Coordinates of C-alpha atoms in Angstrom, one line a residue:
Chain A
M1 CA 0.1 0.0 0.1
F2 CA 2.9 2.3 0.6
V3 CA 4.1 2.2 -3.1
P4 CA 0.8 3.5 -4.7
F5 CA 0.7 6.2 -2.1
L6 CA 4.2 7.1 -2.9
I7 CA 3.3 7.3 -6.7
A8 CA 0.1 9.5 -6.3
R9 CA 1.8 11.7 -3.8
G10 CA 4.8 12.3 -6.1
L11 CA 2.5 12.9 -9.3
A12 CA 0.6 15.5 -7.5
A13 CA 3.7 17.1 -6.3
F14 CA 5.0 17.0 -10.0
A15 CA 1.9 18.8 -11.2
V16 CA 2.3 21.4 -8.6
V17 CA 5.9 21.9 -9.6
L18 CA 4.9 22.3 -13.2
G19 CA 2.1 24.9 -12.2
V20 CA 4.7 26.8 -10.2
V21 CA 7.2 26.9 -13.0
C22 CA 4.5 28.3 -15.4
L23 CA 3.3 30.8 -12.7
V24 CA 6.9 32.2 -12.0
F25 CA 7.6 32.4 -15.7
F26 CA 4.3 34.3 -16.5
L27 CA 4.2 36.3 -13.6
I28 CA 7.8 37.6 -14.3
H29 CA 7.1 38.2 -18.1
L30 CA 3.4 39.7 -17.8
V31 CA 4.2 42.1 -14.9
P32 CA 4.0 45.6 -16.3
G33 CA 7.3 47.1 -16.9
D34 CA 10.0 46.3 -19.2
P35 CA 12.9 44.5 -17.5
V36 CA 15.3 45.8 -20.2
E37 CA 14.5 49.4 -19.5
V38 CA 14.8 48.7 -15.8
M39 CA 18.2 47.1 -16.3
L40 CA 19.6 49.9 -18.6
G41 CA 17.8 52.7 -17.1
E42 CA 15.3 55.0 -19.0
A43 CA 18.0 57.1 -20.9
A44 CA 19.7 53.9 -22.5
H45 CA 20.5 54.0 -26.1
P46 CA 17.6 52.3 -28.2
A47 CA 20.3 50.2 -29.9
D48 CA 21.6 48.9 -26.5
K49 CA 18.1 48.1 -25.5
I50 CA 17.4 46.0 -28.6
A51 CA 20.7 44.3 -28.3
L52 CA 20.0 43.2 -24.8
Q53 CA 16.5 42.1 -25.7
Q54 CA 17.9 39.9 -28.2
A55 CA 20.6 38.7 -25.9
L56 CA 17.9 37.6 -23.4
G57 CA 15.6 36.3 -26.1
L58 CA 12.9 38.9 -24.9
D59 CA 12.3 39.9 -28.7
Q60 CA 10.6 36.5 -29.3
P61 CA 6.9 35.8 -28.7
L62 CA 6.1 34.8 -25.2
H63 CA 5.2 31.2 -26.3
V64 CA 8.7 30.9 -27.9
Q65 CA 10.3 32.2 -24.8
F66 CA 8.3 29.7 -22.7
G67 CA 9.3 26.8 -24.8
R68 CA 12.9 27.8 -24.6
Y69 CA 12.7 28.1 -20.9
M70 CA 10.9 24.8 -20.5
A71 CA 13.5 23.0 -22.7
S72 CA 16.4 24.4 -20.7
L73 CA 14.7 23.5 -17.4
S74 CA 14.2 20.0 -18.6
R75 CA 18.1 19.9 -18.9
F76 CA 18.4 21.4 -15.3
D77 CA 19.8 24.5 -17.0
L78 CA 18.6 27.4 -15.1
G79 CA 20.3 30.1 -17.3
T80 CA 23.0 32.6 -16.7
S81 CA 23.2 35.5 -14.3
L82 CA 23.2 38.8 -15.8
Y83 CA 25.2 40.1 -13.1
S84 CA 28.0 37.8 -12.5
K85 CA 27.6 36.0 -16.0
R86 CA 27.9 32.8 -14.2
P87 CA 25.7 29.7 -14.5
I88 CA 22.6 30.1 -12.0
R89 CA 23.0 26.5 -11.1
D90 CA 26.5 27.1 -9.7
L91 CA 25.3 30.2 -7.8
L92 CA 22.5 28.2 -6.2
L93 CA 24.7 25.2 -5.3
E94 CA 27.3 27.5 -3.8
R95 CA 24.6 29.2 -1.5
L96 CA 22.7 26.1 -0.6
P97 CA 24.7 24.7 2.2
A98 CA 24.5 28.0 4.2
T99 CA 20.7 27.9 4.1
V100 CA 20.4 24.4 4.9
E101 CA 22.7 24.9 7.8
L102 CA 20.8 27.9 9.0
G103 CA 17.4 26.1 8.5
V104 CA 18.2 22.9 10.3
T105 CA 19.7 24.7 13.4
A106 CA 16.6 27.1 13.3
L107 CA 14.4 24.0 13.3
L108 CA 16.4 22.5 16.2
V109 CA 16.0 25.8 18.2
A110 CA 12.3 25.9 17.5
L111 CA 11.8 22.2 18.7
L112 CA 14.0 22.8 21.8
L113 CA 12.0 25.9 22.7
A114 CA 8.5 24.7 21.6
I115 CA 8.3 21.0 23.2
P116 CA 9.1 22.2 26.7
L117 CA 6.7 25.3 26.4
G118 CA 3.9 23.2 24.9
I119 CA 4.1 20.4 27.5
L120 CA 4.2 23.0 30.4
A121 CA 1.1 24.7 29.0
A122 CA -0.9 21.5 28.3
V123 CA 0.0 19.8 31.6
N124 CA -0.9 22.8 33.5
K125 CA -3.9 23.8 31.4
G126 CA -5.9 26.9 32.7
T127 CA -3.2 27.8 35.2
A128 CA -0.8 30.7 35.3
W129 CA 1.9 28.5 33.8
D130 CA -0.5 27.8 30.8
T131 CA -1.2 31.6 30.4
G132 CA 2.4 32.4 30.8
A133 CA 3.8 29.8 28.2
M134 CA 1.2 30.8 25.7
G135 CA 1.7 34.5 26.2
I136 CA 5.3 34.1 25.4
A137 CA 4.3 32.1 22.2
L138 CA 1.8 34.9 21.2
F139 CA 4.8 37.3 21.7
G140 CA 6.9 35.3 19.7
A141 CA 4.6 35.0 16.9
S142 CA 4.2 38.8 16.7
I143 CA 7.9 39.8 16.5
P144 CA 8.8 40.0 12.9
N145 CA 12.3 38.5 11.9
F146 CA 13.5 41.8 10.7
W147 CA 13.2 43.3 14.1
M148 CA 14.0 40.3 16.2
G149 CA 17.3 40.1 14.2
P150 CA 18.5 43.6 14.7
M151 CA 17.5 43.4 18.5
L152 CA 19.5 40.2 19.0
I153 CA 22.5 41.9 17.2
L154 CA 22.1 44.8 19.5
A155 CA 22.0 42.7 22.5
G156 CA 24.2 39.7 21.7
A157 CA 26.8 41.3 19.4
L158 CA 27.1 44.9 20.2
W159 CA 26.4 45.1 24.0
L160 CA 27.6 41.6 25.1
G161 CA 30.0 41.0 22.2
W162 CA 29.5 37.3 22.4
F163 CA 28.5 36.9 18.7
P164 CA 29.6 38.3 15.5
V165 CA 27.3 41.0 14.0
S166 CA 27.0 39.3 10.6
G167 CA 28.4 36.9 8.2
R168 CA 29.0 33.3 8.2
N169 CA 32.2 32.3 10.1
G170 CA 32.0 29.5 12.5
V171 CA 29.4 28.2 14.9
A172 CA 29.2 31.6 16.9
S173 CA 28.0 33.3 13.8
L174 CA 25.0 30.8 13.4
I175 CA 23.6 31.4 16.8
L176 CA 21.8 34.6 16.3
P177 CA 20.3 34.0 12.9
A178 CA 19.2 30.6 14.0
L179 CA 17.6 32.1 17.2
T180 CA 15.9 34.8 14.9
L181 CA 14.4 32.2 12.5
G182 CA 13.7 29.7 15.2
T183 CA 11.8 31.7 17.6
A184 CA 8.9 32.5 15.2
L185 CA 8.4 28.9 14.4
A186 CA 8.8 27.9 18.1
A187 CA 5.9 30.1 18.7
I188 CA 3.6 28.5 16.3
L189 CA 4.8 24.9 17.2
S190 CA 4.4 25.4 20.9
R191 CA 0.7 26.3 20.4
M192 CA 0.1 23.2 18.1
I193 CA 2.0 21.0 20.7
R194 CA -0.3 22.3 23.5
S195 CA -3.4 21.6 21.5
T196 CA -2.6 18.3 20.3
L197 CA -1.3 17.2 23.7
L198 CA -4.6 18.4 25.3
E199 CA -6.4 16.0 23.0
V200 CA -4.2 13.2 23.9
L201 CA -4.2 13.7 27.6
N202 CA -7.8 12.7 27.6
E203 CA -7.4 9.4 25.8
D204 CA -8.2 6.1 27.6
F205 CA -4.5 4.8 27.2
M206 CA -3.4 7.8 29.2
R207 CA -5.6 6.8 32.1
T208 CA -4.4 3.2 31.7
A209 CA -0.7 4.3 31.9
R210 CA -1.3 6.3 35.0
G211 CA -3.5 3.6 36.7
K212 CA -0.9 0.9 36.3
G213 CA 1.4 3.3 38.2
L214 CA 3.8 5.0 35.8
P215 CA 5.3 8.1 36.9
D216 CA 4.0 11.3 35.5
R217 CA 7.1 12.1 33.5
I218 CA 6.8 8.8 31.6
V219 CA 3.2 8.9 31.0
I220 CA 3.4 12.4 29.6
V221 CA 6.6 11.8 27.5
R222 CA 6.3 8.2 26.4
H223 CA 2.5 8.0 26.1
G224 CA 1.5 11.5 25.6
L225 CA 4.1 13.4 23.8
R226 CA 4.8 10.6 21.2
N227 CA 1.0 10.5 20.1
A228 CA 0.9 14.3 20.3
L229 CA 3.9 14.9 18.0
L230 CA 2.2 13.0 15.2
P231 CA -0.2 15.5 13.9
V232 CA 2.6 18.2 14.7
L233 CA 4.7 16.5 12.1
T234 CA 2.3 17.3 9.2
L235 CA 1.9 20.7 10.4
L236 CA 5.6 20.9 10.6
G237 CA 6.0 20.5 7.0
L238 CA 3.8 23.4 6.2
Q239 CA 5.6 25.5 8.8
L240 CA 9.0 24.9 7.1
G241 CA 7.5 27.3 4.4
A242 CA 7.5 29.9 7.0
L243 CA 11.1 29.0 7.7
L244 CA 12.1 29.2 4.1
S245 CA 10.5 32.7 3.5
G246 CA 11.8 33.9 6.9
A247 CA 15.1 32.9 5.8
V248 CA 15.0 35.4 3.0
I249 CA 14.6 38.1 5.6
T250 CA 16.9 36.6 8.2
E251 CA 19.6 35.9 5.8
T252 CA 19.5 39.6 4.6
V253 CA 19.5 40.8 8.2
F254 CA 22.7 38.9 9.2
S255 CA 24.4 38.9 5.6
W256 CA 24.1 35.2 5.7
P257 CA 25.3 34.0 2.4
G258 CA 22.4 31.6 1.5
I259 CA 19.7 31.2 -1.0
G260 CA 17.4 33.8 0.7
S261 CA 19.9 36.6 0.6
L262 CA 20.5 35.7 -3.1
V263 CA 17.0 36.4 -4.0
V264 CA 17.1 39.9 -2.5
E265 CA 20.6 40.7 -4.0
A266 CA 19.3 39.7 -7.3
I267 CA 16.2 41.7 -7.1
H268 CA 18.2 44.8 -6.2
R269 CA 20.7 44.0 -9.0
R270 CA 17.7 43.5 -11.5
D271 CA 19.0 40.2 -12.3
Y272 CA 15.7 38.6 -13.3
P273 CA 17.0 35.2 -14.3
V274 CA 18.5 34.7 -10.9
V275 CA 15.3 35.8 -9.1
Q276 CA 13.2 33.4 -11.2
A277 CA 15.5 30.5 -10.7
T278 CA 15.9 31.1 -7.0
V279 CA 12.1 31.6 -6.3
L280 CA 11.7 28.3 -8.2
C281 CA 14.3 26.5 -6.3
I282 CA 12.9 27.7 -3.0
S283 CA 9.4 26.6 -4.1
V284 CA 10.2 23.2 -5.3
S285 CA 12.2 22.6 -2.1
Y286 CA 9.2 23.5 -0.2
V287 CA 7.0 21.1 -2.3
A288 CA 9.5 18.3 -1.9
L289 CA 9.8 19.0 2.0
N290 CA 6.0 18.7 2.2
V291 CA 6.0 15.4 0.2
L292 CA 8.7 14.1 2.6
T293 CA 6.6 14.9 5.6
D294 CA 3.6 13.3 4.2
L295 CA 5.6 10.2 3.4
A296 CA 7.2 10.3 6.9
Y297 CA 3.7 10.5 8.2
A298 CA 2.4 7.6 6.4
W299 CA 5.4 5.6 7.2
I300 CA 5.0 6.3 10.9
D301 CA 1.2 6.0 11.0
P302 CA -0.2 3.1 9.2
R303 CA -3.6 4.3 9.4
V304 CA -2.8 7.0 6.8
R305 CA -1.0 4.9 4.2
L306 CA -3.8 2.1 4.5
G307 CA -6.4 4.8 3.8
S308 CA -8.6 4.2 7.0
R309 CA -8.2 7.2 8.8
P310 CA -9.4 7.4 12.6
Chain B
M1 CA -12.4 41.4 28.8
I2 CA -9.1 42.9 29.1
R3 CA -8.1 40.6 26.3
F4 CA -10.6 42.1 24.0
W5 CA -10.6 45.9 24.9
V6 CA -6.9 46.6 25.1
P7 CA -6.1 45.0 21.7
L8 CA -9.1 46.7 20.2
G9 CA -8.0 50.0 21.7
V10 CA -4.6 49.5 20.3
I11 CA -6.1 48.8 16.9
L12 CA -8.6 51.7 17.0
L13 CA -5.7 54.1 18.0
W14 CA -3.5 52.7 15.1
A15 CA -6.4 53.3 12.7
L16 CA -7.2 56.8 14.1
I17 CA -3.5 57.9 13.7
A18 CA -3.5 56.6 10.1
L19 CA -6.7 58.4 9.2
L20 CA -5.7 61.6 11.0
A21 CA -2.0 61.7 10.0
P22 CA -2.4 64.0 7.0
V23 CA -4.3 66.7 9.1
L24 CA -2.0 66.5 12.1
P25 CA 0.8 69.0 12.3
L26 CA 3.5 66.5 11.5
S27 CA 6.9 67.2 9.9
P28 CA 8.1 63.7 9.0
N29 CA 10.6 64.9 6.5
A30 CA 11.8 68.0 8.3
I31 CA 15.6 67.9 8.5
D32 CA 17.1 69.2 11.8
L33 CA 20.8 68.8 11.3
P34 CA 22.0 69.6 14.9
H35 CA 19.8 66.6 16.2
I36 CA 21.1 63.9 13.9
L37 CA 20.8 60.5 15.8
T38 CA 20.0 62.2 19.1
S39 CA 17.8 59.8 21.3
G40 CA 14.7 61.0 23.3
S41 CA 14.5 64.3 25.0
P42 CA 11.6 65.9 26.7
D43 CA 10.4 67.8 23.7
E44 CA 11.0 65.0 21.2
W45 CA 10.2 61.7 23.0
F46 CA 11.5 59.3 20.3
G47 CA 14.6 61.3 19.1
Y48 CA 15.8 61.9 15.7
D49 CA 16.9 59.7 12.9
D50 CA 20.2 59.7 10.8
L51 CA 18.9 62.6 8.6
G52 CA 17.9 64.6 11.7
R53 CA 14.1 63.8 11.1
P54 CA 11.7 63.4 14.1
V55 CA 11.2 59.7 14.6
F56 CA 7.8 60.3 16.3
D57 CA 6.4 62.0 13.4
R58 CA 7.7 59.3 11.1
L59 CA 6.2 56.6 13.3
L60 CA 2.9 58.3 12.9
V61 CA 3.2 58.4 9.1
G62 CA 4.3 55.0 9.0
A63 CA 1.2 53.9 10.9
R64 CA -0.8 55.3 7.9
T65 CA 1.3 53.5 5.3
S66 CA 0.8 50.2 7.1
F67 CA -2.9 50.7 7.8
L68 CA -3.7 51.7 4.1
V69 CA -1.8 48.6 2.8
A70 CA -3.3 46.3 5.4
V71 CA -6.9 47.6 4.6
A72 CA -6.6 47.5 0.9
V73 CA -4.8 44.0 0.9
V74 CA -7.2 42.3 3.3
G75 CA -10.2 44.1 1.6
I76 CA -9.2 43.0 -1.8
S77 CA -8.1 39.5 -1.2
L78 CA -11.2 38.9 1.2
V79 CA -13.6 39.8 -1.5
V80 CA -11.8 38.1 -4.4
G81 CA -10.8 35.0 -2.4
S82 CA -14.1 34.3 -0.8
L83 CA -16.1 34.9 -3.9
L84 CA -13.8 32.6 -5.9
G85 CA -13.9 30.0 -3.2
A86 CA -17.6 30.2 -2.7
V87 CA -18.4 30.1 -6.3
G88 CA -15.8 27.1 -7.0
A89 CA -17.5 25.1 -4.1
Y90 CA -21.0 25.8 -5.0
V91 CA -20.8 25.2 -8.9
G92 CA -18.4 22.4 -8.6
G93 CA -17.3 20.5 -11.7
W94 CA -14.3 21.6 -13.7
I95 CA -14.4 25.1 -12.3
D96 CA -13.8 23.7 -8.7
L97 CA -11.2 21.4 -9.9
G98 CA -9.3 24.3 -11.6
L99 CA -9.6 26.5 -8.7
V100 CA -8.2 23.7 -6.4
R101 CA -5.3 23.4 -8.8
V102 CA -4.6 27.1 -8.8
I103 CA -4.8 27.4 -5.1
D104 CA -2.3 24.5 -4.7
V105 CA 0.2 26.2 -7.0
F106 CA 0.0 29.4 -5.1
L107 CA 0.4 27.5 -1.8
A108 CA 3.6 26.1 -3.0
F109 CA 5.3 29.4 -2.6
P110 CA 6.2 29.6 1.1
G111 CA 5.1 32.8 3.0
I112 CA 5.7 36.1 1.3
L113 CA 8.4 34.8 -1.2
L114 CA 6.0 35.3 -4.1
A115 CA 5.2 38.8 -3.0
I116 CA 8.9 39.6 -2.5
A117 CA 9.6 38.5 -6.1
L118 CA 6.7 40.3 -7.5
A119 CA 7.4 43.5 -5.7
G120 CA 11.1 43.2 -6.8
V121 CA 9.9 42.8 -10.5
M122 CA 7.2 45.4 -10.5
G123 CA 9.4 47.9 -8.7
P124 CA 8.9 49.7 -5.4
G125 CA 5.7 51.8 -4.5
I126 CA 2.7 51.5 -2.2
D127 CA 0.3 50.4 -5.1
N128 CA 2.7 47.6 -6.1
V129 CA 3.1 46.4 -2.5
V130 CA -0.7 46.2 -2.3
M131 CA -0.7 44.2 -5.6
A132 CA 2.0 41.8 -4.5
L133 CA 0.6 41.0 -1.1
S134 CA -3.0 40.5 -2.6
V135 CA -1.6 38.0 -5.1
V136 CA -0.3 36.0 -1.9
S137 CA -3.2 36.5 0.4
W138 CA -6.3 35.8 -1.6
V139 CA -5.5 32.1 -1.4
G140 CA -6.2 31.8 2.1
Y141 CA -9.7 33.4 1.9
A142 CA -10.4 31.2 -1.3
R143 CA -9.5 27.9 0.5
L144 CA -11.5 28.7 3.7
A145 CA -14.7 29.9 1.7
R146 CA -14.5 26.8 -0.5
A147 CA -14.1 24.3 2.5
Q148 CA -16.9 26.2 4.3
V149 CA -19.4 26.4 1.4
L150 CA -18.7 22.6 0.8
S151 CA -19.7 21.9 4.3
I152 CA -23.0 23.8 4.2
K153 CA -24.2 23.6 0.5
E154 CA -26.5 20.5 1.1
R155 CA -28.2 22.0 4.0
D156 CA -32.1 22.3 3.6
H157 CA -32.4 26.0 3.3
V158 CA -30.1 26.0 0.4
H159 CA -32.1 23.2 -1.4
A160 CA -35.3 25.1 -0.6
A161 CA -33.8 28.2 -2.3
V162 CA -32.9 26.2 -5.3
A163 CA -36.3 24.7 -5.4
V164 CA -38.1 27.9 -5.5
G165 CA -35.8 29.1 -8.3
T166 CA -33.4 31.4 -6.6
P167 CA -30.6 32.2 -9.3
P168 CA -27.2 30.8 -8.1
P169 CA -25.6 34.2 -7.5
Q170 CA -28.2 35.2 -5.0
I171 CA -27.9 31.8 -3.3
I172 CA -24.2 32.5 -2.9
A173 CA -24.7 36.0 -1.8
R174 CA -27.8 35.5 0.5
H175 CA -27.7 31.9 1.6
L176 CA -24.1 30.9 1.6
L177 CA -21.7 33.7 2.3
P178 CA -23.6 35.2 5.5
L179 CA -23.3 31.7 7.1
I180 CA -19.6 31.4 6.5
S181 CA -18.7 35.0 7.4
A182 CA -17.6 34.2 11.1
P183 CA -14.6 32.1 10.0
L184 CA -13.7 34.6 7.3
I185 CA -13.6 37.4 9.8
V186 CA -11.5 35.5 12.1
E187 CA -9.2 34.6 9.2
A188 CA -9.2 38.4 8.2
S189 CA -8.1 39.5 11.6
F190 CA -5.1 37.2 11.5
G191 CA -4.7 38.2 7.8
M192 CA -4.3 41.9 9.0
A193 CA -1.5 40.9 11.1
S194 CA 0.4 39.1 8.5
V195 CA -0.2 41.8 5.8
V196 CA 1.2 44.4 8.4
I197 CA 4.3 42.2 8.8
G198 CA 4.4 41.7 5.1
E199 CA 4.3 45.4 4.1
A200 CA 6.9 46.2 6.8
G201 CA 9.0 43.1 5.5
L202 CA 8.8 44.4 2.0
S203 CA 9.8 47.9 3.1
F204 CA 12.6 46.4 5.1
L205 CA 14.1 44.9 2.1
G206 CA 13.7 48.0 0.2
L207 CA 10.9 46.9 -1.9
G208 CA 8.1 48.9 -0.3
V209 CA 7.4 52.5 -0.2
Q210 CA 10.2 54.9 -1.4
P211 CA 12.2 57.3 0.6
P212 CA 11.2 60.1 2.0
A213 CA 7.9 58.3 2.6
A214 CA 7.8 56.5 6.0
S215 CA 7.1 52.8 6.7
W216 CA 7.9 51.1 9.8
G217 CA 9.8 48.5 8.0
S218 CA 12.0 51.1 6.2
M219 CA 12.7 52.7 9.4
I220 CA 14.0 49.6 10.8
R221 CA 16.3 49.2 7.9
D222 CA 17.6 52.5 8.1
G223 CA 18.0 52.3 11.9
A224 CA 19.8 49.0 11.8
R225 CA 23.0 50.7 10.5
Y226 CA 23.1 53.0 13.4
M227 CA 22.3 50.5 16.1
L228 CA 25.1 51.1 18.3
V229 CA 24.8 55.0 18.4
A230 CA 20.9 55.3 18.0
P231 CA 19.2 52.1 19.0
H232 CA 15.9 54.0 19.3
M233 CA 15.7 54.4 15.6
V234 CA 15.1 50.5 15.4
V235 CA 13.3 50.1 18.9
A236 CA 10.6 52.6 18.3
P237 CA 9.3 51.3 15.0
G238 CA 9.7 47.8 16.0
M239 CA 7.6 48.4 19.2
A240 CA 4.9 49.9 17.2
L241 CA 4.8 47.2 14.6
M242 CA 4.9 44.5 17.5
G243 CA 2.1 46.1 19.3
V244 CA -0.2 46.4 16.4
V245 CA 0.6 42.7 15.4
L246 CA 0.2 41.5 18.9
A247 CA -3.1 43.3 19.3
M248 CA -4.5 41.7 16.1
N249 CA -3.3 38.1 17.1
V250 CA -4.9 38.4 20.5
L251 CA -8.1 40.0 19.1
G252 CA -8.2 37.0 16.4
D253 CA -7.9 34.6 19.2
R254 CA -10.7 36.2 21.0
L255 CA -13.0 36.5 17.9
R256 CA -12.3 32.8 17.3
D257 CA -13.5 31.8 20.7
W258 CA -16.4 33.9 20.6
L259 CA -17.6 33.1 17.0
D260 CA -16.9 29.5 17.8
V261 CA -14.9 28.8 14.9
K262 CA -13.1 25.6 15.1
H263 CA -9.3 25.9 14.9
Q264 CA -8.5 25.3 11.3
P265 CA -4.9 23.9 11.3
R266 CA -3.4 25.0 8.1
T267 CA -3.2 21.7 6.3
R268 CA -3.8 22.0 2.8
R269 CA -4.0 18.6 1.1
S270 CA -7.0 16.4 1.5
G271 CA -5.1 13.1 1.9
I272 CA -3.8 13.8 5.2
P273 CA -5.8 14.6 8.5

């Protein structure tokens, strides 16, 4: 049963990716404004404009451009950067490790903060602990990355001097960006963990576990949390999107040399092929991450892959 | 009650400032060179920025920017999204199928990534910000409206309306949309918060309103360069932004409890619970 599920899920994801490719292409090409004029400035010589148009293939009708674009994509050729004149694929591969490193660390930070906070709130439901923990979570969700980042720089780098202000140079430089990116996710996750754990706490097996005399800690962690984390896993896949788009801003704040700051740099340099390819790359990784979480979920929970849901 | 009135007060204050900003005696662009980067003093509480402009005046004008963008984006995407979602769900067939596919594609862009790319390609400016954020936000309302209409379209009163020959547009407007307004209102109140963050985020990246116009996001960006000498330039707009967003999130939570909207986890595909 697992294989058909896998195939169906993969096909659906492929369709979405195709849609994403079309949407990105047409949005960038149909948006009002002439990229050539933007790149060269309004005062540019007409002959230069025509030359650049031809070089970019923009003088061709839209469907021809689209065909060429799809053809090169199918060869995993993402085009060439207008700014650095290098293949975009190389640019992306160069930047990818930094983003993965930041994303994974931020995810760990988020889980380390969210799991205790969620348990604390759920176990002490309705008490001051619950209100306090959820208040912290609400605060965390309301602080945008681009403010959290500068504040952490101010406190951790300028006042305390423990961490570098920006850049990617060793473990110390990873901490502030990961905290910035992780706290927002932690806020959302802790609320989810609280609500799913609350549901599980009322289950019969929890009463049984308590009844047979297990200590509270084991009941909560082994019987409660393990079941509560299951739905959280699916939601985590979706929240990774928040992480990815948050990375665009966080990487810019900290001059972290990842994919996110590449998008922003490319936008400011009017390097449209790079913008297009990077947005595509981020969206495709997001879709892929979602497929992976779905598969992980199906793998862990047989009810999903066997089609009979509780 | 405090969790309702306090956030409501904050939001009303924000709206009032935004609406009154043009008639208030503000000078957000007045340059006062001797005061460059000076922090708060009794006559100018919030100090001055790197060009010697009063931070307080710029905060108030920035409130207007974020308010206008938030109202416009939530307005546009609420109307477009809920209409498309409701029509798709009610009509069904290939129209609905097409809508679902389109929604899936838009949801494949994480967060405001698509808005960042669009705002970047369209160039800066407040109307482009509104357009870019609307392109991203309508999907949420469409998905919600579709799901809600699907759950109520087989109710007796709808069948009765069909039986007496009510035309479909009227069924959607009179018999379906009013019944699904509660979850849409809750979604819109959270939507406001994310649009306020979105606008400030785009402005932070330099893709929002252009100087000398003020936005909380661009104020944070300008201030980040002078953090050691003038932290007030970052602290003030950030506090304003956080206050408004926190107020909306708290209010959204309250509304959700009151209107008894079941918490909708943001799952998007049907295969998984």
